[in-house]
Coordinates of C-alpha atoms in Angstrom, one line a residue:
X121 CA 3.7 -1.4 -17.4
X122 CA 4.3 -0.3 -13.8
X123 CA 1.9 1.7 -11.6
X124 CA 3.5 5.1 -12.4
X125 CA 3.1 4.5 -16.1
X126 CA -0.4 3.2 -15.6
X127 CA -1.3 6.4 -13.7
X128 CA 0.2 8.6 -16.4
X129 CA -1.8 6.8 -19.1
X130 CA -5.0 6.9 -17.1
X131 CA -4.7 10.6 -16.3
X132 CA -4.0 11.6 -19.9
X133 CA -6.8 9.3 -21.1
X134 CA -9.4 10.7 -18.7
X135 CA -8.3 14.3 -19.3
X136 CA -8.5 14.0 -23.1
X137 CA -11.8 12.1 -23.0
X138 CA -13.2 14.9 -20.8
X139 CA -12.0 17.4 -23.4
X140 CA -9.7 19.2 -20.9
X141 CA -6.3 20.7 -21.5
X142 CA -3.5 20.7 -19.0
X143 CA -4.2 24.4 -18.5
X144 CA -7.7 23.5 -17.2
X145 CA -6.0 22.1 -14.1
X146 CA -4.3 25.4 -13.2
X147 CA -6.4 25.8 -10.0
X148 CA -4.9 22.6 -8.6
X149 CA -1.6 22.1 -10.4
X150 CA 0.9 23.8 -12.7
X151 CA 1.0 22.7 -16.3
X152 CA 4.6 21.6 -15.8
X153 CA 3.6 19.3 -12.9
X154 CA 0.7 17.8 -14.8
X155 CA 2.9 17.2 -17.7
X156 CA 5.4 15.4 -15.5
X157 CA 2.6 13.2 -14.1
X158 CA 1.5 12.4 -17.7
X159 CA 5.0 11.5 -18.7
X160 CA 5.5 9.2 -15.7
X161 CA 8.2 11.4 -14.2
X162 CA 6.4 12.0 -10.9
X163 CA 3.9 10.2 -8.7
X164 CA 1.0 12.1 -7.1
X165 CA 0.0 12.2 -3.5
X166 CA -3.5 11.0 -2.6
X167 CA -4.5 14.6 -2.0
X168 CA -3.3 15.5 -5.5
X169 CA -5.3 12.5 -7.0
X170 CA -8.3 13.9 -5.2
X171 CA -7.8 17.4 -6.7
X172 CA -7.1 16.1 -10.2
X173 CA -10.2 13.9 -10.1
X174 CA -12.2 16.9 -9.0
X175 CA -11.2 18.9 -12.0
X176 CA -12.3 15.9 -14.2
X177 CA -15.5 15.4 -12.2
X178 CA -14.8 11.8 -11.5
X179 CA -14.4 9.9 -8.2
X180 CA -10.7 9.5 -7.3
X181 CA -11.2 5.7 -7.3
X182 CA -12.2 5.9 -11.0
X183 CA -8.8 7.4 -11.8
X184 CA -7.0 4.9 -9.6
X185 CA -8.9 1.9 -11.0
X186 CA -8.2 3.0 -14.5
X187 CA -4.5 3.5 -13.6
X188 CA -4.2 -0.1 -12.3
X189 CA -6.2 -1.5 -15.2
X190 CA -3.7 0.1 -17.6
X191 CA -0.7 -1.0 -15.4
X192 CA -1.9 -4.6 -15.1
X193 CA -3.6 -4.8 -18.6
X194 CA -6.9 -6.0 -17.1
X195 CA -10.5 -5.0 -17.6
X196 CA -12.1 -2.9 -14.9
X197 CA -14.7 -5.5 -14.1
X198 CA -12.0 -8.0 -13.5
X199 CA -10.2 -5.7 -11.1
X200 CA -13.4 -4.8 -9.3
X201 CA -14.2 -8.5 -8.8
X202 CA -10.7 -9.0 -7.3
X203 CA -11.1 -6.1 -4.9
X204 CA -14.6 -7.3 -3.9
X205 CA -13.2 -10.7 -3.2
X206 CA -10.3 -9.4 -1.2
X207 CA -12.6 -7.2 1.0
X208 CA -15.1 -10.1 1.5
X209 CA -12.2 -12.4 2.5
X210 CA -11.2 -9.9 5.2
X211 CA -14.9 -9.6 6.2
X212 CA -14.8 -5.9 5.5
X213 CA -18.4 -4.5 5.1
X214 CA -19.3 -1.1 3.7

């Protein structure tokens, strides 16, 4: 699965687990646009990821982590360990 498909799967999964409809995103997106994201027809900007995450009340990184977990077929802890290792290797501290 590629990153666009992973994002589509993650967005739909989080939205439905939160009990939200596509119409619940009307303040930040049209239903048509949201549908196109969920069908892998479009890719969002970072600003749009932030807005969509806000509606679902999750951190944008949660949505992106889930998207890459779905795209790469890995567990989130495995992905987080990889990211942690990469940041440590570059001596990036937070």
